[in-house]
Amino acid sequence: MSAAPAAAFSGRRVGAMVRRYVYLLVGSGPRALELLYWPIVQMILWGFTSQFLMTNSSYVARAGGVLLGAVLLWDVMFRGQLGVSVSFLEELWSRNLASLFASPLRPIEWAAALVVMSLVRVVIGIAPAALLAILLYHYSIFALGLPLIAFFVLLLAMGWSIGFIIGALLLRFGLGAESMAWAAAFLLAPAAAIYYPVAILPVWLQDVAWAIPAAHVFEGMRAVMFTGRFPLQHFVAALGLDALYLVIGVGAFLVAFEIARRRGSLLQSGE
Amino acid sequence: MPDPAAAIEVENLVKRFKRTTAVDGIAFAVARGACVALLGTNGAGKTTTLAMLLGLVTPSAGTIRVLGEDMLRHRHRVLGRMNFSSPYVDLPQRLTVRQNLDIYARLYGLADVGARIAALARDLQLETLLDRAVGRLSAGQKTRVALAKALLNEPELLLLDEPTASLDPNTADWVRGYLEAWRTRTGATIVLASHNMAEVERLASDVLMMRRGKIVDRGAPRALVRCHGRDTLEQVFLALARETEPVTP
């Protein structure tokens, strides 16, 4: 039996890695439940908060669901990032990196598999919460229409960028950097203007906010909800920033991988 | 010029980790179809050498050719034709044996995954374990699974790091017998790192004795014993490990 020659990029190897994470997800009830749990809890919490504010806040009353929409979209970004980071961590926890990279698998194929799994995890996590929001609060995020697709993709791409940068840190510092996987997104949350307009931030923080794709998305979401118009300038800005950060994120990940080979840490990863 | 008869050609290989020199200018060649053992104490540089042969660790200096390819520049051309097993590298513990083998078979680009897994399961007596999580297996069973992973692609070059570490004598003997038969049948090349003299004497046609990152002696096991004026390979090993002067006949 002879193995197939190693192509520069193989969809089959990407598929093999996706299969590896799907096996893990399907075989572990707690892992699958955890995907659903937090988005639903968040949605219920913010759903009641929205109901209360609808009668007590003119801002929320003008566009019911502005908070729920923000919660669900922020979860797209956060779950998208976790989808990359947690799948990455699975290899460190299982001390599997050496076996993987002694095989023909290339780092860029692994990165592609992490992205696919991130998408799978986001859909599994967010879709039930979005459907429950319709049942419980009569709020449908799908009412955003076509802009929703743009917001979804832009936030997902931002999550991937952060996920790859965390992956690079994990390759460099090992499991000592594990907590970054859960904390990093929240470092950006205040400036991402999820629940409030960027204009509310101090001037210096507004400059930071405009460098974050999510801030443009949430401004765009509010514009669609309040005015019914899709703000193209925010879309273009978020798209450009996402492209830049994805190049930086994937680049950092690939460089960290080569550094790990120099340091011999592919062999030593694990608990 | 690469030697077409050589499975491995290593020249002036060096690996430094900060202030530690793990491998210090070693050179060796392994003929296709041979079984060569790297023998040395802990920290002698065996595992680092294997990791460089696999492309998992980048050398600080030197060249490595594996199956005719330059590992530093074109490792992906050859990784599908080699494989490895080590007790210090796990397979995902929560996945079943079958799932693990399925994933690695696809990573190695095998055509008929199911048939290959079935054949290996039969050969390595894993049939009843295929649907059990790897984390629930005994050490001996895990070794057989790791071996199955390492043989999935019928490698032309198999690298083994302490293949029978932590196994009971009966299981260790079974593994050695299997490897002997497999090599005879396939004509593959094996490089193994080991502390186990019985294993080395049984499996290896040549031995590279390593100490502090250097190759301090080399030869067939019996020739080394004779040359050092000792009775067993273990005595040669201990003499070299303790830095006593080798006894020349």
GROMACS .gro file of C-alpha atoms in nm, chain B residues 71 102 118 153 175 211:
model
    6
  342MET     CA    1   1.408   1.708   0.519
  373ASP     CA    2  -0.965   0.647   1.052
  389ALA     CA    3  -0.953  -0.414   0.941
  424ASN     CA    4   0.064   0.382   0.556
  446VAL     CA    5   0.580  -0.642   1.995
  482ARG     CA    6   2.637   1.017   2.482
   0.00000   0.00000   0.00000
